[in-house]
mmCIF file of C-alpha atoms and ligand atoms in Angstrom:
data_model
loop_
_atom_site.group_PDB
_atom_site.id
_atom_site.type_symbol
_atom_site.label_atom_id
_atom_site.label_comp_id
_atom_site.label_asym_id
_atom_site.label_seq_id
_atom_site.Cartn_x
_atom_site.Cartn_y
_atom_site.Cartn_z
ATOM 1 C CA UNK A 1 -149.942 -87.882 32.322
ATOM 2 C CA UNK A 2 -148.973 -91.049 34.175
ATOM 3 C CA UNK A 3 -147.590 -94.303 32.811
ATOM 4 C CA UNK A 4 -145.520 -92.531 30.256
ATOM 5 C CA UNK A 5 -141.959 -93.831 30.208
ATOM 6 C CA UNK A 6 -139.807 -91.018 31.480
ATOM 7 C CA UNK A 7 -137.101 -90.215 28.973
ATOM 8 C CA UNK A 8 -133.701 -89.063 29.982
ATOM 9 C CA UNK A 9 -133.077 -85.605 31.433
ATOM 10 C CA UNK A 10 -131.950 -82.921 28.987
ATOM 11 C CA UNK A 11 -128.745 -82.644 31.012
ATOM 12 C CA UNK A 12 -127.954 -86.372 30.487
ATOM 13 C CA UNK A 13 -128.750 -86.081 26.712
ATOM 14 C CA UNK A 14 -126.703 -82.856 26.232
ATOM 15 C CA UNK A 15 -123.640 -84.196 28.153
ATOM 16 C CA UNK A 16 -123.799 -87.508 26.235
ATOM 17 C CA UNK A 17 -124.014 -85.582 22.889
ATOM 18 C CA UNK A 18 -120.848 -83.760 23.868
ATOM 19 C CA UNK A 19 -119.200 -86.943 24.981
ATOM 20 C CA UNK A 20 -120.086 -88.670 21.598
ATOM 21 C CA UNK A 21 -118.605 -85.622 19.675
ATOM 22 C CA UNK A 22 -115.311 -85.932 21.668
ATOM 23 C CA UNK A 23 -115.098 -89.726 21.413
ATOM 24 C CA UNK A 24 -115.695 -90.019 17.709
ATOM 25 C CA UNK A 25 -113.453 -87.166 16.804
ATOM 26 C CA UNK A 26 -110.852 -88.501 19.244
ATOM 27 C CA UNK A 27 -111.077 -91.892 17.531
ATOM 28 C CA UNK A 28 -110.750 -90.304 14.094
ATOM 29 C CA UNK A 29 -107.662 -88.362 15.066
ATOM 30 C CA UNK A 30 -106.127 -91.377 16.732
ATOM 31 C CA UNK A 31 -106.316 -93.119 13.325
ATOM 32 C CA UNK A 32 -103.401 -90.835 12.350
ATOM 33 C CA UNK A 33 -101.148 -92.411 15.025
ATOM 34 C CA UNK A 34 -98.102 -93.789 13.083
ATOM 35 C CA UNK A 35 -99.195 -92.271 9.814
ATOM 36 C CA UNK A 36 -98.632 -88.541 10.107
ATOM 37 C CA UNK A 37 -96.447 -86.807 7.492
ATOM 38 C CA UNK A 38 -93.737 -86.178 10.088
ATOM 39 C CA UNK A 39 -92.748 -87.157 13.682
ATOM 40 C CA UNK A 40 -93.690 -83.864 15.360
ATOM 41 C CA UNK A 41 -97.150 -84.080 13.724
ATOM 42 C CA UNK A 42 -97.576 -87.644 14.708
ATOM 43 C CA UNK A 43 -96.944 -86.576 18.306
ATOM 44 C CA UNK A 44 -99.275 -83.582 17.778
ATOM 45 C CA UNK A 45 -102.090 -85.561 16.397
ATOM 46 C CA UNK A 46 -101.804 -88.232 19.025
ATOM 47 C CA UNK A 47 -101.814 -85.671 21.767
ATOM 48 C CA UNK A 48 -104.915 -84.000 20.344
ATOM 49 C CA UNK A 49 -106.637 -87.291 20.111
ATOM 50 C CA UNK A 50 -105.689 -87.991 23.776
ATOM 51 C CA UNK A 51 -107.096 -84.576 24.899
ATOM 52 C CA UNK A 52 -110.474 -85.420 23.046
ATOM 53 C CA UNK A 53 -110.557 -88.943 24.592
ATOM 54 C CA UNK A 54 -109.801 -87.573 28.120
ATOM 55 C CA UNK A 55 -112.568 -85.001 27.635
ATOM 56 C CA UNK A 56 -114.993 -87.686 26.399
ATOM 57 C CA UNK A 57 -114.155 -89.932 29.390
ATOM 58 C CA UNK A 58 -115.017 -87.147 31.886
ATOM 59 C CA UNK A 59 -118.250 -86.415 30.014
ATOM 60 C CA UNK A 60 -119.276 -90.098 29.793
ATOM 61 C CA UNK A 61 -118.545 -90.614 33.466
ATOM 62 C CA UNK A 62 -120.660 -87.618 34.301
ATOM 63 C CA UNK A 63 -123.530 -88.695 32.080
ATOM 64 C CA UNK A 64 -123.383 -92.127 33.658
ATOM 65 C CA UNK A 65 -123.575 -90.442 37.036
ATOM 66 C CA UNK A 66 -126.598 -88.292 35.968
ATOM 67 C CA UNK A 67 -128.415 -91.245 34.613
ATOM 68 C CA UNK A 68 -127.780 -93.271 37.808
ATOM 69 C CA UNK A 69 -128.923 -96.493 36.202
ATOM 70 C CA UNK A 70 -125.779 -98.472 36.707
ATOM 71 C CA UNK A 71 -124.305 -97.935 33.297
ATOM 72 C CA UNK A 72 -120.579 -97.104 33.326
ATOM 73 C CA UNK A 73 -118.711 -94.728 31.069
ATOM 74 C CA UNK A 74 -117.514 -97.811 29.055
ATOM 75 C CA UNK A 75 -121.112 -99.013 28.635
ATOM 76 C CA UNK A 76 -122.059 -95.581 27.148
ATOM 77 C CA UNK A 77 -118.982 -95.391 25.010
ATOM 78 C CA UNK A 78 -118.914 -98.881 23.654
ATOM 79 C CA UNK A 79 -122.250 -100.523 23.981
ATOM 80 C CA UNK A 80 -124.755 -98.429 22.203
ATOM 81 C CA UNK A 81 -126.176 -98.782 18.703
ATOM 82 C CA UNK A 82 -125.442 -96.423 15.853
ATOM 83 C CA UNK A 83 -128.708 -94.579 16.032
ATOM 84 C CA UNK A 84 -128.147 -93.963 19.755
ATOM 85 C CA UNK A 85 -124.945 -91.970 19.097
ATOM 86 C CA UNK A 86 -125.785 -88.252 18.874
ATOM 87 C CA UNK A 87 -122.469 -86.700 17.710
ATOM 88 C CA UNK A 88 -122.514 -84.048 15.010
ATOM 89 C CA UNK A 89 -121.732 -85.293 11.497
ATOM 90 C CA UNK A 90 -118.497 -83.176 11.289
ATOM 91 C CA UNK A 91 -116.573 -85.370 13.689
ATOM 92 C CA UNK A 92 -117.416 -88.587 11.869
ATOM 93 C CA UNK A 93 -116.128 -87.416 8.464
ATOM 94 C CA UNK A 94 -113.219 -89.500 7.239
ATOM 95 C CA UNK A 95 -109.699 -88.283 7.877
ATOM 96 C CA UNK A 96 -109.009 -87.713 4.118
ATOM 97 C CA UNK A 97 -105.597 -86.234 3.694
ATOM 98 C CA UNK A 98 -103.765 -84.139 6.323
ATOM 99 C CA UNK A 99 -105.465 -80.965 5.203
ATOM 100 C CA UNK A 100 -108.884 -82.462 5.716
ATOM 101 C CA UNK A 101 -108.088 -83.686 9.202
ATOM 102 C CA UNK A 102 -106.385 -80.457 10.299
ATOM 103 C CA UNK A 103 -109.349 -78.348 8.944
ATOM 104 C CA UNK A 104 -111.894 -80.627 10.622
ATOM 105 C CA UNK A 105 -110.047 -80.145 13.877
ATOM 106 C CA UNK A 106 -109.898 -76.289 13.476
ATOM 107 C CA UNK A 107 -113.616 -76.207 12.739
ATOM 108 C CA UNK A 108 -114.448 -78.211 15.827
ATOM 109 C CA UNK A 109 -111.881 -76.617 18.193
ATOM 110 C CA UNK A 110 -112.873 -73.077 17.108
ATOM 111 C CA UNK A 111 -116.397 -73.965 18.297
ATOM 112 C CA UNK A 112 -115.503 -75.814 21.517
ATOM 113 C CA UNK A 113 -113.000 -73.212 22.622
ATOM 114 C CA UNK A 114 -115.619 -70.501 23.225
ATOM 115 C CA UNK A 115 -118.158 -73.181 24.278
ATOM 116 C CA UNK A 116 -115.957 -74.370 27.189
ATOM 117 C CA UNK A 117 -115.036 -70.776 27.989
ATOM 118 C CA UNK A 118 -118.738 -70.135 28.444
ATOM 119 C CA UNK A 119 -119.209 -73.202 30.586
ATOM 120 C CA UNK A 120 -116.176 -72.469 32.734
ATOM 121 C CA UNK A 121 -117.232 -68.878 33.341
ATOM 122 C CA UNK A 122 -120.918 -69.126 33.657
ATOM 123 C CA UNK A 123 -122.273 -72.639 34.093
ATOM 124 C CA UNK A 124 -124.590 -73.480 36.979
ATOM 125 C CA UNK A 125 -123.089 -76.980 36.984
ATOM 126 C CA UNK A 126 -119.957 -77.564 39.125
ATOM 127 C CA UNK A 127 -118.811 -80.777 37.346
ATOM 128 C CA UNK A 128 -119.070 -79.271 33.910
ATOM 129 C CA UNK A 129 -117.299 -76.171 35.068
ATOM 130 C CA UNK A 130 -114.432 -78.348 36.214
ATOM 131 C CA UNK A 131 -114.293 -80.340 32.898
ATOM 132 C CA UNK A 132 -114.511 -77.027 31.025
ATOM 133 C CA UNK A 133 -111.601 -75.471 32.985
ATOM 134 C CA UNK A 134 -109.203 -77.917 31.455
ATOM 135 C CA UNK A 135 -110.911 -78.353 28.036
ATOM 136 C CA UNK A 136 -110.996 -74.578 27.182
ATOM 137 C CA UNK A 137 -107.137 -74.446 27.488
ATOM 138 C CA UNK A 138 -106.665 -77.674 25.591
ATOM 139 C CA UNK A 139 -108.921 -76.457 22.801
ATOM 140 C CA UNK A 140 -107.039 -73.131 22.625
ATOM 141 C CA UNK A 141 -103.925 -75.241 21.761
ATOM 142 C CA UNK A 142 -105.866 -77.132 19.037
ATOM 143 C CA UNK A 143 -107.082 -73.875 17.537
ATOM 144 C CA UNK A 144 -103.651 -72.440 17.495
ATOM 145 C CA UNK A 145 -101.909 -75.507 16.148
ATOM 146 C CA UNK A 146 -104.516 -76.244 13.447
ATOM 147 C CA UNK A 147 -104.837 -72.568 12.646
ATOM 148 C CA UNK A 148 -101.120 -72.317 11.965
ATOM 149 C CA UNK A 149 -101.287 -75.353 9.626
ATOM 150 C CA UNK A 150 -104.251 -73.951 7.655
ATOM 151 C CA UNK A 151 -102.373 -70.700 7.108
ATOM 152 C CA UNK A 152 -99.182 -72.630 6.104
ATOM 153 C CA UNK A 153 -101.144 -74.886 3.687
ATOM 154 C CA UNK A 154 -103.188 -72.161 2.175
ATOM 155 C CA UNK A 155 -100.324 -69.803 1.688
ATOM 156 C CA UNK A 156 -97.917 -72.627 0.751
ATOM 157 C CA UNK A 157 -97.431 -74.317 -2.565
ATOM 158 C CA UNK A 158 -100.062 -74.866 -5.313
ATOM 159 C CA UNK A 159 -100.332 -78.454 -4.102
ATOM 160 C CA UNK A 160 -100.953 -77.538 -0.476
ATOM 161 C CA UNK A 161 -103.314 -74.696 -1.303
ATOM 162 C CA UNK A 162 -105.294 -76.989 -3.596
ATOM 163 C CA UNK A 163 -105.638 -79.566 -0.760
ATOM 164 C CA UNK A 164 -106.818 -77.170 1.840
ATOM 165 C CA UNK A 165 -109.248 -75.636 -0.574
ATOM 166 C CA UNK A 166 -110.666 -79.060 -1.375
ATOM 167 C CA UNK A 167 -110.995 -79.707 2.382
ATOM 168 C CA UNK A 168 -112.932 -76.447 2.859
ATOM 169 C CA UNK A 169 -115.258 -77.404 0.007
ATOM 170 C CA UNK A 170 -115.706 -80.908 1.463
ATOM 171 C CA UNK A 171 -116.228 -79.944 5.135
ATOM 172 C CA UNK A 172 -117.591 -76.387 5.407
ATOM 173 C CA UNK A 173 -121.256 -77.484 4.974
ATOM 174 C CA UNK A 174 -120.909 -79.715 8.011
ATOM 175 C CA UNK A 175 -120.154 -76.810 10.316
ATOM 176 C CA UNK A 176 -123.709 -75.454 10.557
ATOM 177 C CA UNK A 177 -124.787 -78.368 12.755
ATOM 178 C CA UNK A 178 -122.428 -77.155 15.556
ATOM 179 C CA UNK A 179 -124.647 -74.010 16.003
ATOM 180 C CA UNK A 180 -127.955 -75.842 15.807
ATOM 181 C CA UNK A 181 -127.258 -77.714 18.947
ATOM 182 C CA UNK A 182 -130.159 -79.903 19.942
ATOM 183 C CA UNK A 183 -133.362 -79.805 22.016
ATOM 184 C CA UNK A 184 -131.373 -81.044 25.117
ATOM 185 C CA UNK A 185 -128.705 -78.474 24.621
ATOM 186 C CA UNK A 186 -131.298 -75.723 24.262
ATOM 187 C CA UNK A 187 -132.948 -76.768 27.504
ATOM 188 C CA UNK A 188 -129.529 -76.777 29.264
ATOM 189 C CA UNK A 189 -128.838 -73.240 27.868
ATOM 190 C CA UNK A 190 -132.141 -72.081 29.279
ATOM 191 C CA UNK A 191 -131.066 -73.550 32.685
ATOM 192 C CA UNK A 192 -127.819 -71.602 32.513
ATOM 193 C CA UNK A 193 -125.742 -74.795 32.359
ATOM 194 C CA UNK A 194 -124.446 -74.648 28.775
ATOM 195 C CA UNK A 195 -123.954 -71.727 26.463
ATOM 196 C CA UNK A 196 -126.532 -71.311 23.640
ATOM 197 C CA UNK A 197 -124.901 -72.928 20.628
ATOM 198 C CA UNK A 198 -125.969 -70.188 18.104
ATOM 199 C CA UNK A 199 -124.442 -67.529 20.402
ATOM 200 C CA UNK A 200 -121.071 -68.924 19.678
ATOM 201 C CA UNK A 201 -121.310 -68.248 15.923
ATOM 202 C CA UNK A 202 -119.662 -64.777 16.064
ATOM 203 C CA UNK A 203 -116.587 -66.107 17.981
ATOM 204 C CA UNK A 204 -116.298 -69.092 15.608
ATOM 205 C CA UNK A 205 -116.711 -66.960 12.527
ATOM 206 C CA UNK A 206 -114.042 -64.480 13.777
ATOM 207 C CA UNK A 207 -111.520 -67.252 14.251
ATOM 208 C CA UNK A 208 -112.172 -68.910 10.898
ATOM 209 C CA UNK A 209 -112.293 -65.567 9.034
ATOM 210 C CA UNK A 210 -108.904 -64.603 10.684
ATOM 211 C CA UNK A 211 -107.231 -67.900 9.868
ATOM 212 C CA UNK A 212 -108.577 -68.029 6.302
ATOM 213 C CA UNK A 213 -107.555 -64.441 5.601
ATOM 214 C CA UNK A 214 -104.011 -65.257 6.640
ATOM 215 C CA UNK A 215 -104.108 -68.548 4.592
ATOM 216 C CA UNK A 216 -105.533 -66.778 1.480
ATOM 217 C CA UNK A 217 -108.647 -68.785 1.686
ATOM 218 C CA UNK A 218 -112.352 -67.734 1.204
ATOM 219 C CA UNK A 219 -115.020 -68.531 3.659
ATOM 220 C CA UNK A 220 -117.768 -70.123 1.643
ATOM 221 C CA UNK A 221 -121.394 -69.714 2.140
ATOM 222 C CA UNK A 222 -123.278 -72.706 3.409
ATOM 223 C CA UNK A 223 -126.231 -73.232 1.065
ATOM 224 C CA UNK A 224 -127.189 -76.774 2.123
ATOM 225 C CA UNK A 225 -126.152 -77.519 5.737
ATOM 226 C CA UNK A 226 -125.529 -81.203 6.429
ATOM 227 C CA UNK A 227 -127.191 -82.158 9.731
ATOM 228 C CA UNK A 228 -128.855 -85.160 11.372
ATOM 229 C CA UNK A 229 -126.187 -86.503 13.887
ATOM 230 C CA UNK A 230 -127.962 -85.053 16.850
ATOM 231 C CA UNK A 231 -130.945 -87.205 16.265
ATOM 232 C CA UNK A 232 -128.840 -90.270 15.422
ATOM 233 C CA UNK A 233 -129.018 -89.919 11.690
ATOM 234 C CA UNK A 234 -125.447 -90.488 10.623
ATOM 235 C CA UNK A 235 -123.382 -90.733 7.486
ATOM 236 C CA UNK A 236 -122.437 -94.192 6.196
ATOM 237 C CA UNK A 237 -118.967 -93.849 7.817
ATOM 238 C CA UNK A 238 -120.405 -94.089 11.336
ATOM 239 C CA UNK A 239 -120.994 -97.772 11.172
ATOM 240 C CA UNK A 240 -117.461 -98.399 10.135
ATOM 241 C CA UNK A 241 -116.147 -96.279 13.030
ATOM 242 C CA UNK A 242 -118.241 -98.221 15.516
ATOM 243 C CA UNK A 243 -117.175 -101.584 14.008
ATOM 244 C CA UNK A 244 -113.607 -100.696 14.934
ATOM 245 C CA UNK A 245 -114.345 -98.880 18.145
ATOM 246 C CA UNK A 246 -116.676 -101.500 19.634
ATOM 247 C CA UNK A 247 -115.022 -104.698 18.324
ATOM 248 C CA UNK A 248 -113.193 -105.683 21.518
ATOM 249 C CA UNK A 249 -116.215 -104.885 23.844
ATOM 250 C CA UNK A 250 -118.580 -106.704 21.603
ATOM 251 C CA UNK A 251 -116.333 -109.787 21.074
ATOM 252 C CA UNK A 252 -115.149 -110.109 24.664
ATOM 253 C CA UNK A 253 -117.872 -108.528 26.761
ATOM 254 C CA UNK A 254 -116.570 -106.797 29.934
ATOM 255 C CA UNK A 255 -112.949 -107.466 29.048
ATOM 256 C CA UNK A 256 -110.466 -105.593 31.151
ATOM 257 C CA UNK A 257 -106.678 -105.233 31.052
ATOM 258 C CA UNK B 1 -101.996 -89.168 76.429
ATOM 259 C CA UNK B 2 -102.708 -86.709 73.576
ATOM 260 C CA UNK B 3 -106.207 -85.660 72.839
ATOM 261 C CA UNK B 4 -107.949 -87.165 69.780
ATOM 262 C CA UNK B 5 -107.713 -83.803 68.018
ATOM 263 C CA UNK B 6 -103.941 -83.744 68.427
ATOM 264 C CA UNK B 7 -103.541 -87.373 67.316
ATOM 265 C CA UNK B 8 -105.680 -86.457 64.238
ATOM 266 C CA UNK B 9 -103.427 -83.460 63.445
ATOM 267 C CA UNK B 10 -100.282 -85.684 63.791
ATOM 268 C CA UNK B 11 -101.870 -88.263 61.606
ATOM 269 C CA UNK B 12 -102.963 -85.783 59.023
ATOM 270 C CA UNK B 13 -99.422 -84.269 58.854
ATOM 271 C CA UNK B 14 -97.910 -87.748 58.552
ATOM 272 C CA UNK B 15 -100.386 -88.814 55.840
ATOM 273 C CA UNK B 16 -99.686 -85.587 54.018
ATOM 274 C CA UNK B 17 -95.958 -86.150 54.093
ATOM 275 C CA UNK B 18 -96.329 -89.717 52.875
ATOM 276 C CA UNK B 19 -98.650 -88.761 49.905
ATOM 277 C CA UNK B 20 -96.738 -85.590 49.091
ATOM 278 C CA UNK B 21 -93.399 -87.413 48.547
ATOM 279 C CA UNK B 22 -94.842 -89.544 45.685
ATOM 280 C CA UNK B 23 -92.981 -88.646 42.445
ATOM 281 C CA UNK B 24 -94.888 -87.903 39.209
ATOM 282 C CA UNK B 25 -94.638 -91.081 37.039
ATOM 283 C CA UNK B 26 -93.866 -89.113 33.854
ATOM 284 C CA UNK B 27 -91.749 -86.392 35.282
ATOM 285 C CA UNK B 28 -90.153 -88.100 38.305
ATOM 286 C CA UNK B 29 -87.946 -85.117 39.293
ATOM 287 C CA UNK B 30 -91.036 -83.541 40.844
ATOM 288 C CA UNK B 31 -93.513 -84.856 43.418
ATOM 289 C CA UNK B 32 -97.268 -84.652 43.208
ATOM 290 C CA UNK B 33 -97.087 -81.919 45.860
ATOM 291 C CA UNK B 34 -94.538 -79.952 43.763
ATOM 292 C CA UNK B 35 -96.971 -80.139 40.812
ATOM 293 C CA UNK B 36 -99.974 -78.993 42.967
ATOM 294 C CA UNK B 37 -102.088 -82.031 41.962
ATOM 295 C CA UNK B 38 -102.281 -83.277 45.530
ATOM 296 C CA UNK B 39 -104.871 -80.877 46.735
ATOM 297 C CA UNK B 40 -105.393 -82.062 50.324
ATOM 298 C CA UNK B 41 -105.136 -85.009 52.586
ATOM 299 C CA UNK B 42 -107.595 -85.420 55.424
ATOM 300 C CA UNK B 43 -108.293 -88.078 58.051
ATOM 301 C CA UNK B 44 -112.040 -88.868 57.668
ATOM 302 C CA UNK B 45 -113.498 -91.507 60.061
ATOM 303 C CA UNK B 46 -110.047 -92.995 60.451
ATOM 304 C CA UNK B 47 -109.370 -93.194 56.739
ATOM 305 C CA UNK B 48 -106.679 -91.028 55.075
ATOM 306 C CA UNK B 49 -108.387 -89.428 52.090
ATOM 307 C CA UNK B 50 -106.099 -87.855 49.383
ATOM 308 C CA UNK B 51 -107.818 -85.317 47.122
ATOM 309 C CA UNK B 52 -106.100 -85.467 43.741
ATOM 310 C CA UNK B 53 -106.800 -83.405 40.546
ATOM 311 C CA UNK B 54 -105.778 -84.510 37.031
ATOM 312 C CA UNK B 55 -103.543 -82.164 35.118
ATOM 313 C CA UNK B 56 -104.774 -82.597 31.525
ATOM 314 C CA UNK B 57 -108.044 -84.205 30.571
ATOM 315 C CA UNK B 58 -106.305 -87.013 28.658
ATOM 316 C CA UNK B 59 -103.375 -87.382 30.977
ATOM 317 C CA UNK B 60 -102.760 -91.253 31.004
ATOM 318 C CA UNK B 61 -100.814 -90.900 34.248
ATOM 319 C CA UNK B 62 -103.895 -90.021 36.288
ATOM 320 C CA UNK B 63 -104.629 -93.592 37.384
ATOM 321 C CA UNK B 64 -101.021 -94.318 38.008
ATOM 322 C CA UNK B 65 -100.763 -91.303 40.212
ATOM 323 C CA UNK B 66 -103.829 -92.155 42.151
ATOM 324 C CA UNK B 67 -102.571 -95.709 42.718
ATOM 325 C CA UNK B 68 -99.130 -94.509 43.764
ATOM 326 C CA UNK B 69 -100.580 -92.117 46.295
ATOM 327 C CA UNK B 70 -102.839 -94.720 47.674
ATOM 328 C CA UNK B 71 -99.921 -97.244 47.962
ATOM 329 C CA UNK B 72 -97.848 -94.572 49.768
ATOM 330 C CA UNK B 73 -100.612 -94.035 52.341
ATOM 331 C CA UNK B 74 -101.014 -97.778 52.723
ATOM 332 C CA UNK B 75 -97.262 -98.124 53.238
ATOM 333 C CA UNK B 76 -97.387 -95.406 55.978
ATOM 334 C CA UNK B 77 -99.959 -97.607 57.795
ATOM 335 C CA UNK B 78 -103.157 -95.763 56.848
ATOM 336 C CA UNK B 79 -106.324 -97.080 55.507
ATOM 337 C CA UNK B 80 -106.571 -94.974 52.335
ATOM 338 C CA UNK B 81 -109.004 -93.665 49.785
ATOM 339 C CA UNK B 82 -108.456 -91.344 46.788
ATOM 340 C CA UNK B 83 -111.011 -88.704 45.775
ATOM 341 C CA UNK B 84 -110.620 -87.189 42.316
ATOM 342 C CA UNK B 85 -111.274 -83.387 42.316
ATOM 343 C CA UNK B 86 -112.367 -81.957 38.961
ATOM 344 C CA UNK B 87 -113.127 -78.347 40.023
ATOM 345 C CA UNK B 88 -111.540 -75.947 40.156
ATOM 346 C CA UNK B 89 -109.380 -77.171 37.194
ATOM 347 C CA UNK B 90 -105.670 -77.534 37.714
ATOM 348 C CA UNK B 91 -103.444 -74.855 36.233
ATOM 349 C CA UNK B 92 -99.644 -74.763 35.833
ATOM 350 C CA UNK B 93 -99.734 -71.795 38.237
ATOM 351 C CA UNK B 94 -100.149 -74.398 41.002
ATOM 352 C CA UNK B 95 -96.702 -75.811 40.506
ATOM 353 C CA UNK B 96 -94.693 -74.558 43.347
ATOM 354 C CA UNK B 97 -91.634 -72.387 42.878
ATOM 355 C CA UNK B 98 -89.443 -75.354 44.240
ATOM 356 C CA UNK B 99 -91.249 -77.527 41.677
ATOM 357 C CA UNK B 100 -90.342 -75.036 38.865
ATOM 358 C CA UNK B 101 -86.729 -74.973 40.012
ATOM 359 C CA UNK B 102 -86.615 -78.768 40.010
ATOM 360 C CA UNK B 103 -88.031 -78.858 36.503
ATOM 361 C CA UNK B 104 -85.419 -76.397 35.290
ATOM 362 C CA UNK B 105 -82.649 -78.417 36.917
ATOM 363 C CA UNK B 106 -83.947 -81.543 35.259
ATOM 364 C CA UNK B 107 -83.680 -79.859 31.844
ATOM 365 C CA UNK B 108 -87.401 -79.021 31.351
ATOM 366 C CA UNK B 109 -88.344 -75.311 31.006
ATOM 367 C CA UNK B 110 -91.018 -74.569 33.593
ATOM 368 C CA UNK B 111 -94.274 -73.038 32.504
ATOM 369 C CA UNK B 112 -94.585 -69.281 32.197
ATOM 370 C CA UNK B 113 -96.625 -67.793 35.080
ATOM 371 C CA UNK B 114 -100.033 -66.330 34.438
ATOM 372 C CA UNK B 115 -101.434 -69.374 32.560
ATOM 373 C CA UNK B 116 -104.373 -68.898 30.187
ATOM 374 C CA UNK B 117 -104.139 -65.088 29.751
ATOM 375 C CA UNK B 118 -101.416 -65.478 27.156
ATOM 376 C CA UNK B 119 -103.157 -68.217 25.153
ATOM 377 C CA UNK B 120 -104.465 -65.864 22.400
ATOM 378 C CA UNK B 121 -104.470 -67.247 18.901
ATOM 379 C CA UNK B 122 -100.902 -67.374 17.524
ATOM 380 C CA UNK B 123 -99.704 -65.819 20.808
ATOM 381 C CA UNK B 124 -96.063 -66.471 21.463
ATOM 382 C CA UNK B 125 -94.219 -66.129 24.664
ATOM 383 C CA UNK B 126 -90.505 -66.240 25.088
ATOM 384 C CA UNK B 127 -89.312 -69.449 26.758
ATOM 385 C CA UNK B 128 -85.871 -69.486 28.344
ATOM 386 C CA UNK B 129 -83.486 -72.366 27.760
ATOM 387 C CA UNK B 130 -83.278 -74.486 30.876
ATOM 388 C CA UNK B 131 -79.551 -75.072 30.137
ATOM 389 C CA UNK B 132 -78.040 -71.699 29.297
ATOM 390 C CA UNK B 133 -80.952 -69.326 30.172
ATOM 391 C CA UNK B 134 -81.065 -67.742 26.766
ATOM 392 C CA UNK B 135 -84.414 -66.483 25.534
ATOM 393 C CA UNK B 136 -83.348 -67.066 21.940
ATOM 394 C CA UNK B 137 -85.324 -70.309 21.622
ATOM 395 C CA UNK B 138 -87.507 -71.773 18.934
ATOM 396 C CA UNK B 139 -90.626 -73.961 19.132
ATOM 397 C CA UNK B 140 -89.991 -77.220 17.283
ATOM 398 C CA UNK B 141 -93.446 -78.790 18.084
ATOM 399 C CA UNK B 142 -96.465 -77.654 19.905
ATOM 400 C CA UNK B 143 -96.764 -81.159 21.276
ATOM 401 C CA UNK B 144 -93.833 -83.007 22.908
ATOM 402 C CA UNK B 145 -93.039 -86.383 24.497
ATOM 403 C CA UNK B 146 -95.993 -86.245 26.916
ATOM 404 C CA UNK B 147 -99.358 -84.372 26.795
ATOM 405 C CA UNK B 148 -98.063 -81.701 29.161
ATOM 406 C CA UNK B 149 -94.955 -80.698 27.191
ATOM 407 C CA UNK B 150 -94.025 -78.844 23.996
ATOM 408 C CA UNK B 151 -90.687 -79.359 22.185
ATOM 409 C CA UNK B 152 -88.201 -76.522 21.855
ATOM 410 C CA UNK B 153 -84.677 -75.955 20.805
ATOM 411 C CA UNK B 154 -82.167 -73.346 22.027
ATOM 412 C CA UNK B 155 -80.596 -71.258 19.253
ATOM 413 C CA UNK B 156 -77.858 -69.987 21.642
ATOM 414 C CA UNK B 157 -76.439 -73.328 22.934
ATOM 415 C CA UNK B 158 -78.231 -75.732 20.485
ATOM 416 C CA UNK B 159 -79.843 -77.711 23.314
ATOM 417 C CA UNK B 160 -83.197 -79.430 22.411
ATOM 418 C CA UNK B 161 -85.483 -79.221 25.451
ATOM 419 C CA UNK B 162 -89.009 -79.828 26.663
ATOM 420 C CA UNK B 163 -91.176 -76.917 27.811
ATOM 421 C CA UNK B 164 -93.892 -77.705 30.360
ATOM 422 C CA UNK B 165 -96.880 -76.175 28.669
ATOM 423 C CA UNK B 166 -98.650 -73.350 30.405
ATOM 424 C CA UNK B 167 -102.317 -73.964 31.038
HETATM 425 ZN ZN1 ZN C 1 -79.481 -72.744 25.613
#
């Protein structure tokens, strides 16, 4: 088989998918800056967004290094087309109200926490182990913080309980995609570089079940999982995110400050 | 005339001292050495190379710290280079005992030792007030004025204070 254009390595693809998850969710959460229901929460959300952006930077920088084609972390973050982003759909869902955003964060962090723990403890890749060493602790904070809020909202007033229930209804069917991973992630799992996505389901389910039980919420069945992000098939919100995210680099290419 | 090896050792010690004295830009009461983020300084082919590790993934001070360390080495007369070390990941356990004491004196409760083991879901640890020492404190916000701090208040002396998060 000669002459066939060599596609990217699974490691590059998988790291890029993780980077996309963190960038898009970080961007979403950063939209709360200055709009949170109270000052402490404004700080909290901005800090969580910062964690996600920091993690995405480390991941983009590493994918650029793996690719070795002269693209920088900024090129990968800002200069690709919508179909080339391979984040899961959950992270691009609109912020909605505070309950939606906090629940989305809990769903994601409850997956990434055991994911990074697995990388940090067992990965054959030094760089990823280093990134994971920080990220697993940061994600533990997100799980705790968002978990506490979900309990407070669920076990709060009729209004707050109604809102968190609506968020569960709107977002739960996007969670299955986390465990499907991708072909690239499966190849990396085989090489002992990343944990197998499906293997994290028990840990995720345990966290969600625990939080929901305390918040008087029911864990719904997912009849029709929403997927497609890992192959670049996004919801209509994705284009709007990129329009804002990429505006400066597209308008003033290579700008710096 | 000293041997090359001795000169190198002297230079290494001098370079370390110059880099180690750089204060953290966000918490200027402690130095990069107190925080344990300056991992090593070595003379490599005549260049002073400082190995620096970021604290938190999203720490906006990383670049400022690297530039300050480089500037300190240049000021001390070295050619200088910064290497960012990602692995092993920094933990608050690397903050020196002197660093913890400086934080406390500055009004920031130092991180509890033992880092991630206590990070269980809903896990709570008693944080002592840096002003009066009381353990009767209350978490106001999981996230504080910078990425590395949480906000607390003391119920004994009513002091609001930052807690350097334990990671
Ligand atoms: Zn006190």
